mmCIF file of C-alpha atoms in Angstrom:
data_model
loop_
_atom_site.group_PDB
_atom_site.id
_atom_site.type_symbol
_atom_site.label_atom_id
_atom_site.label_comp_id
_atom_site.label_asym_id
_atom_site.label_seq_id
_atom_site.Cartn_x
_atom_site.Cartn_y
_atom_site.Cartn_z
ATOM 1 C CA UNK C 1 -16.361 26.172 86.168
ATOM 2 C CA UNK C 2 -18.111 29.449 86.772
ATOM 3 C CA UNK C 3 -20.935 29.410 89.257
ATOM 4 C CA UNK C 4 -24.173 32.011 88.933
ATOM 5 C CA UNK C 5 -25.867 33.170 92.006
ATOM 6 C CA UNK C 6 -29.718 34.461 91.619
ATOM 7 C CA UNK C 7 -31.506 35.861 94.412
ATOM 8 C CA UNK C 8 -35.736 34.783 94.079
ATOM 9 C CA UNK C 9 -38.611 35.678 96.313
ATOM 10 C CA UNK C 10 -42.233 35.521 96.197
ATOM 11 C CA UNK C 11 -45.464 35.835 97.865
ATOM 12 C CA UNK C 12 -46.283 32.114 98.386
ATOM 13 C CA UNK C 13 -44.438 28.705 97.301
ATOM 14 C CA UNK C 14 -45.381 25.079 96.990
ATOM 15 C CA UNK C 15 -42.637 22.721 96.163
ATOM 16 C CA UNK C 16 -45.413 19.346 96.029
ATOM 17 C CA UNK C 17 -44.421 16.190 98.729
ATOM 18 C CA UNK C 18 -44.933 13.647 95.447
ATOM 19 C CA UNK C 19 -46.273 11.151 98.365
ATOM 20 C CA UNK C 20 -49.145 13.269 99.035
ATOM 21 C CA UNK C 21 -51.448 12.012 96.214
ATOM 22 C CA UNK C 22 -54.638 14.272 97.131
ATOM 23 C CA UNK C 23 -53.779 17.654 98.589
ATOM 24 C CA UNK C 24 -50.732 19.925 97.919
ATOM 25 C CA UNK C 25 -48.012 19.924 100.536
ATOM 26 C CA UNK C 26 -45.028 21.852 100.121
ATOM 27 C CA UNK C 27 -41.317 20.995 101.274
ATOM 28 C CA UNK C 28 -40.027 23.097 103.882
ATOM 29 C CA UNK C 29 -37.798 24.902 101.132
ATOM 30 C CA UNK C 30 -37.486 24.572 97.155
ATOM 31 C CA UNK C 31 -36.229 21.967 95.800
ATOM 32 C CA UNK C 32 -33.362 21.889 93.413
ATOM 33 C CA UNK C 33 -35.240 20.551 90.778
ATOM 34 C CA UNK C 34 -37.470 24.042 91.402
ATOM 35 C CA UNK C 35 -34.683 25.828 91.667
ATOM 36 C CA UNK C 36 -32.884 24.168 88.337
ATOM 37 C CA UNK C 37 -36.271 25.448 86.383
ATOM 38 C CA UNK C 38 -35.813 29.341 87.526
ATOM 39 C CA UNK C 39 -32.350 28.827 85.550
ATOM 40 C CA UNK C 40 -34.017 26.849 82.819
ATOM 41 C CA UNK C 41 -36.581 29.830 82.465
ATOM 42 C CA UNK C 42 -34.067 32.525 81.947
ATOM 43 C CA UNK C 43 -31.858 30.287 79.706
ATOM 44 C CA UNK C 44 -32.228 27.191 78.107
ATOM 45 C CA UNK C 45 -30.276 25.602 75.446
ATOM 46 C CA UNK C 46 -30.218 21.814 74.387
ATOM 47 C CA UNK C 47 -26.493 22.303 74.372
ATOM 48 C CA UNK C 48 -26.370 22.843 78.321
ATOM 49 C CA UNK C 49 -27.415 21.043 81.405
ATOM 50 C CA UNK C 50 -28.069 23.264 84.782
ATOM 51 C CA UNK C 51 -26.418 21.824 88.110
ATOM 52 C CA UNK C 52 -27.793 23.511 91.068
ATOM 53 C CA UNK C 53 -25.079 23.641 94.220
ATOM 54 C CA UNK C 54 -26.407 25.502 96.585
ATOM 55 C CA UNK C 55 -29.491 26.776 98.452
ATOM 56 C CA UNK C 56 -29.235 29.835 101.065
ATOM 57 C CA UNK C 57 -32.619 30.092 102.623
ATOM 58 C CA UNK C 58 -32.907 33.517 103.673
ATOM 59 C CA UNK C 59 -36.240 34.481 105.235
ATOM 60 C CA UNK C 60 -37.590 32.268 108.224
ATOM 61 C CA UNK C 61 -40.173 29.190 106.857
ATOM 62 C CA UNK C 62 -43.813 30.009 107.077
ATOM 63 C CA UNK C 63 -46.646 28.714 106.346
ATOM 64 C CA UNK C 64 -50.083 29.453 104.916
ATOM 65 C CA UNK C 65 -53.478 27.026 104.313
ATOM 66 C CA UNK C 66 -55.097 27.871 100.909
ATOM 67 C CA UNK C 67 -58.203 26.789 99.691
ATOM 68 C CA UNK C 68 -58.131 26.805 95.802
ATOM 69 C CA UNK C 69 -60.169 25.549 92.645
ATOM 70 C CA UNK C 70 -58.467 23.178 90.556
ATOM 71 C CA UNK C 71 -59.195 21.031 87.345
ATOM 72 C CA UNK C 72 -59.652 17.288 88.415
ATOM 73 C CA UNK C 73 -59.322 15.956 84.620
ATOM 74 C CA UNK C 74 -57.089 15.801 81.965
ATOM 75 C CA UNK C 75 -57.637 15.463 78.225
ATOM 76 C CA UNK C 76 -56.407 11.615 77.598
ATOM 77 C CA UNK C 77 -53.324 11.253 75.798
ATOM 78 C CA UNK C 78 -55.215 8.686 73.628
ATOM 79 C CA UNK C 79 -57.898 11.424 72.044
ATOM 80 C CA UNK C 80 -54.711 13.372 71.352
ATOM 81 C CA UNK C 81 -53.143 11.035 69.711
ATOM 82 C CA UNK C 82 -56.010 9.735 67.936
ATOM 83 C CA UNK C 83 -56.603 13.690 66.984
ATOM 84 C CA UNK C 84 -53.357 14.457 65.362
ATOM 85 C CA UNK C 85 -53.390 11.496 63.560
ATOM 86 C CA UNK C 86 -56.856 11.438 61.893
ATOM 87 C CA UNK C 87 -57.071 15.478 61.869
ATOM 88 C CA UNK C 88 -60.269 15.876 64.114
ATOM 89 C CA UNK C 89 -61.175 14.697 67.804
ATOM 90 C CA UNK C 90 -62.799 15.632 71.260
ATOM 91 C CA UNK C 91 -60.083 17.548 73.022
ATOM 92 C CA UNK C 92 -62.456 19.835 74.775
ATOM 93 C CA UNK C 93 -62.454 19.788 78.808
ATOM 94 C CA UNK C 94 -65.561 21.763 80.416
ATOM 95 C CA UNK C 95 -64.078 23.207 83.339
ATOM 96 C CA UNK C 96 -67.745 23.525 85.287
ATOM 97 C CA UNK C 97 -67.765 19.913 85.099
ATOM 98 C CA UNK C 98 -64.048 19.041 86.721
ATOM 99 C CA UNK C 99 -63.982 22.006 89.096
ATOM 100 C CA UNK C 100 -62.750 20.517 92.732
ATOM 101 C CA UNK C 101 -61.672 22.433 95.676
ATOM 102 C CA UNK C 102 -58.758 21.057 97.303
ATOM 103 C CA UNK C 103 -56.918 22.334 100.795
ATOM 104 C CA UNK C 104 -53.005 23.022 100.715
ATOM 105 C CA UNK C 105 -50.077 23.949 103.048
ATOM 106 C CA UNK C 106 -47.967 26.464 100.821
ATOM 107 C CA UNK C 107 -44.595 28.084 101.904
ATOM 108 C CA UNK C 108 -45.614 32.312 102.083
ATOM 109 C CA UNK C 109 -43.137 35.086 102.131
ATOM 110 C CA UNK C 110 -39.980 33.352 100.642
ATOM 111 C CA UNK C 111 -36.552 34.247 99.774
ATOM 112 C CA UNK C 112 -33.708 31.939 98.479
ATOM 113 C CA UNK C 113 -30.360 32.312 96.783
ATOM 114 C CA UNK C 114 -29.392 29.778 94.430
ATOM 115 C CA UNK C 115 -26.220 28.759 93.489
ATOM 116 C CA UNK C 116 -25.925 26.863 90.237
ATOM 117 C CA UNK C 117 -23.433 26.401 86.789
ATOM 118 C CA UNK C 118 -24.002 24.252 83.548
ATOM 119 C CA UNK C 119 -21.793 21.854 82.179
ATOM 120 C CA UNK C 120 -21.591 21.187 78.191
ATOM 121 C CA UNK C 121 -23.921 18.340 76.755
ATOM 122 C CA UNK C 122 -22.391 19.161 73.446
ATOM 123 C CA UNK C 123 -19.156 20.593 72.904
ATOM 124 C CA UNK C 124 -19.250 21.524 68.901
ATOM 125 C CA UNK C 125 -17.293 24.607 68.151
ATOM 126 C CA UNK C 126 -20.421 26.502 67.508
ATOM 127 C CA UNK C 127 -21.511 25.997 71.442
ATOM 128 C CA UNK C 128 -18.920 28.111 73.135
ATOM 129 C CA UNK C 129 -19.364 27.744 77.525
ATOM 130 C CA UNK C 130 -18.155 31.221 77.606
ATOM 131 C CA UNK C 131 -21.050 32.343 74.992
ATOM 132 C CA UNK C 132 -23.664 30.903 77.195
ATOM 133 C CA UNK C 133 -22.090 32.232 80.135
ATOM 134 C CA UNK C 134 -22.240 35.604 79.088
ATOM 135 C CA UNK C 135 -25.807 35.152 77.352
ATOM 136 C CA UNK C 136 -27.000 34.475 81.003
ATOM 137 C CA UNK C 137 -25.166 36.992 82.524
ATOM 138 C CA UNK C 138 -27.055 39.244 80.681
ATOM 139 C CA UNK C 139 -30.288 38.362 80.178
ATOM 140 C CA UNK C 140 -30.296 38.109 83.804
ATOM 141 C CA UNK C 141 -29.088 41.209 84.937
ATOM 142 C CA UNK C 142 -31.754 42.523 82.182
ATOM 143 C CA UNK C 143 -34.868 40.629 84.081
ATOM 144 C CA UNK C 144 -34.916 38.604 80.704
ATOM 145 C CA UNK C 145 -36.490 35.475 80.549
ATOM 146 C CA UNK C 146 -38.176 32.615 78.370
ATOM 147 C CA UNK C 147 -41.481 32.132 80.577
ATOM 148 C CA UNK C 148 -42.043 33.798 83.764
ATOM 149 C CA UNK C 149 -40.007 32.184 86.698
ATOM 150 C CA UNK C 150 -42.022 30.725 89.751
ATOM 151 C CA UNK C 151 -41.598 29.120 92.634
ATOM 152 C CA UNK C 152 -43.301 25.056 92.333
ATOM 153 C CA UNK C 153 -46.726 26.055 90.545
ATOM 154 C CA UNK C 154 -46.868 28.381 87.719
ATOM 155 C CA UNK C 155 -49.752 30.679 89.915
ATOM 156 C CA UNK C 156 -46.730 31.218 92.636
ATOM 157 C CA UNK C 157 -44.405 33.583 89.955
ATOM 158 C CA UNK C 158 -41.346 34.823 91.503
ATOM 159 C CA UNK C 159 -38.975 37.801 91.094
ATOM 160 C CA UNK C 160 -35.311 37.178 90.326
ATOM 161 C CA UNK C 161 -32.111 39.307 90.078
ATOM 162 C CA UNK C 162 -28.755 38.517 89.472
ATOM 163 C CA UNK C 163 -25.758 38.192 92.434
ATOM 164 C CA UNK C 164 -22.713 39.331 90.804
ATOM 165 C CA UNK C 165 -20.652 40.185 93.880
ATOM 166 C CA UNK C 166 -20.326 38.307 97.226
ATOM 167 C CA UNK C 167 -22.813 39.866 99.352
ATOM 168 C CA UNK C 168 -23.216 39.452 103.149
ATOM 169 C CA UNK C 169 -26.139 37.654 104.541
ATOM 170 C CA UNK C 170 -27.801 37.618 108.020
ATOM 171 C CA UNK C 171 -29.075 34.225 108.637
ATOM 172 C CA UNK C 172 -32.574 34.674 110.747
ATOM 173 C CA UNK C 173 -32.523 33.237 114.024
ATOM 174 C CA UNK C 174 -35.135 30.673 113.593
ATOM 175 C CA UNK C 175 -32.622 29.207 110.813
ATOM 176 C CA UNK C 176 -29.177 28.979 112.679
ATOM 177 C CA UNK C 177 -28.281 25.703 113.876
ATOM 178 C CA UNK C 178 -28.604 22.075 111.720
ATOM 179 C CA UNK C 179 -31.939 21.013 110.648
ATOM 180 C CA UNK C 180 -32.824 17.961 109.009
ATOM 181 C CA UNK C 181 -35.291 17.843 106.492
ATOM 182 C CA UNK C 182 -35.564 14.195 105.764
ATOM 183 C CA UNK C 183 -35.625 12.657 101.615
ATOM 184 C CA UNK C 184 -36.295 15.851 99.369
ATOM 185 C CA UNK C 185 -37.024 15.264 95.591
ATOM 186 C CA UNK C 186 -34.150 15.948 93.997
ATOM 187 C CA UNK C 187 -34.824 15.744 90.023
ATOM 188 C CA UNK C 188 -36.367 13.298 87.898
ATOM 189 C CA UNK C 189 -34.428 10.873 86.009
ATOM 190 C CA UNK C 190 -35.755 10.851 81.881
ATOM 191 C CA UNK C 191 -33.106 7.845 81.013
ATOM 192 C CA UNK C 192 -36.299 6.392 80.439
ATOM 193 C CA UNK C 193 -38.565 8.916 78.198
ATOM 194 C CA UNK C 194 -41.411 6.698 78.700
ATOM 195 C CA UNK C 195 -41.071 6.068 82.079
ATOM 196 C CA UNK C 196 -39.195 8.829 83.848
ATOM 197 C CA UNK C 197 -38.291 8.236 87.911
ATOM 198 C CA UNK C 198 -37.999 10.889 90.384
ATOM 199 C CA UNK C 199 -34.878 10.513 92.636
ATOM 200 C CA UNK C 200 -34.199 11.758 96.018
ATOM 201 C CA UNK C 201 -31.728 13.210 98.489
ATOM 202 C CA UNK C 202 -31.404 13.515 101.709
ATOM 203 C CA UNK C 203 -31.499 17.228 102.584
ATOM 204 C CA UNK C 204 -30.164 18.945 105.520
ATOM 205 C CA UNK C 205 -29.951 22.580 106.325
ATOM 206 C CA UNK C 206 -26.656 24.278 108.494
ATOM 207 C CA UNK C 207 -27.209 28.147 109.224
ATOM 208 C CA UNK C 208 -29.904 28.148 106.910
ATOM 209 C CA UNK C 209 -27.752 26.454 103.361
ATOM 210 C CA UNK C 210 -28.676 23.187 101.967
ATOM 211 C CA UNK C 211 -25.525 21.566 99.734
ATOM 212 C CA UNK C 212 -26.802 19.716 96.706
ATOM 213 C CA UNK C 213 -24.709 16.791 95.682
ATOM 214 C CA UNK C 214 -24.186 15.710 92.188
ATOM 215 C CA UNK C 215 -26.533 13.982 90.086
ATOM 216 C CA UNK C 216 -24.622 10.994 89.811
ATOM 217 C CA UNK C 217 -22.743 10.909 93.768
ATOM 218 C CA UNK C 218 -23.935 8.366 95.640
ATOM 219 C CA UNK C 219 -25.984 10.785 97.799
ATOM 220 C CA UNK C 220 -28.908 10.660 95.062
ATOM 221 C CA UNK C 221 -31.122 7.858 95.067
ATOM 222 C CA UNK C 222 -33.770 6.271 92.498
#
C-alpha cells in the first residue's frame, strides 16, 4: 500500500478540545482527523477512505491568545426543513444580533508532515487504486485542491506541498524526548448518520512523531 507524505504549515492552528464547550482550545498538535481533511481537500472520492499514519511535528509548539468575533446562533434545522419542503421560510440570521466575542488558545507558527494512504471502499473495475494514486500525486505536486486546506478552522488556511523523496529532518530541541499528550480526538464515528460519536486515542509523541493506530485496533476508543 503506497503511503503519501505532505508537508503543511501555517500562521496559527486550533485543533478544538471537544470538552471545552465555551472557548476554543487547541490540542498541542493536529489531530488526525485534521490532518485526514488536508487529504480530503486535495482529493476526495466516495470510492476511497484516507488513513492517516503518521504525524512529524516539526517546529517547536507555541502558543498564542486571540480574541475573535464569532456567530453565537445557528439557523434551526427545523426552518430548513420546513423551507425546502413548503418552498418559502425564515432562514435569515442577523449577524449584529448574534455577534459574541470569545477568548482562545490557538497553536501559531506550525509545521507538520503527514503521513497517510487510502484503502478502496469500492473496488469496481472503473475505480482503479493506482488511478487515484496518481490523480493525487499530481494534483498535489500542482498545489491543486477541492477547497482551500487549513489547519482546524477554515480562517487558519494552510500551505501544502508534496514529499516525494525521503528527506532529512532536524527534530527541535524542545521536541526530543517522549511526551505524552493524554486522549486526542481521533475521528468521528458516522455508523450512526443521525447520531455520529467522536472516538479517541491516546496520543504520545517520541522525537517529535505521533503513530496513529488503525481505526478499528483496539487503541481507538468510542
Amino acid at each position: 500500500m503506497q503511503t503519501f507524505c505532505l508537508e503543511v504549515s501555517g500562521d496559527f492552528a486550533c485543533f478544538t478540545r471537544p470538552e471545552m464547550k465555551v472557548e476554543r482550545v487547541s490540542y498541542d498538535v493536529i489531530t488526525p482527523s485534521a490532518a485526514r481533511a488536508v487529504f480530503e481537500a486535495i482529493l476526495w472520492k466516495p470510492a476511497i477512505r484516507w488513513q492517516v499514519r503518521r504525524i512529524e511535528v516539526l517546529k517547536p509548539i507555541r502558543w498564542i491568545n486571540l480574541r475573535r468575533n464569532e456567530v453565537g446562533g445557528v439557523v434551526p434545522a427545523g426552518a430548513v426543513k420546513s423551507a425546502m419542503k413548503h418552498g418559502k421560510g425564515q432562514l435569515s440570521l442577523y449577524v449584529e444580533e448574534e455577534r459574541q466575542q470569545r477568548a482562545g488558545l490557538f497553536l501559531r507558527d506550525v509545521r507538520y508532515r503527514l503521513h497517510a494512504d487510502f484503502e478502496m471502499l469500492d473496488n469496481n473495475s472503473a475505480n482503479n487504486p493506482v488511478k487515484f494514486a496518481e490523480m493525487f500525486k499530481r494534483r498535489a505536486s500542482k498545489g491543486q485542491c477541492f477547497n482551500q486546506p487549513y489547519l482546524g478552522t477554515r480562517e487558519f488556511s494552510c500551505d501544502f506541498r508534496l514529499v516525494e523523496d525521503a528527506e532529512n529532518i532536524e527534530i527541535p530541541a524542545e521536541l526530543q524526548g517522549r511526551r505524552e499528550l493524554g486522549w486526542m480526538l481521533y475521528d468521528m464515528d458516522f455508523t450512526d448518520a443521525n447520531n455520529p460519536m467522536p472516538r479517541f486515542f491516546q496520543a504520545s509523541m517520541d522525537d517529535g512523531v505521533i503513530q496513529v493506530p488503525a481505526w478499528d485496533s483496539e487503541e481507538v476508543r468510542g
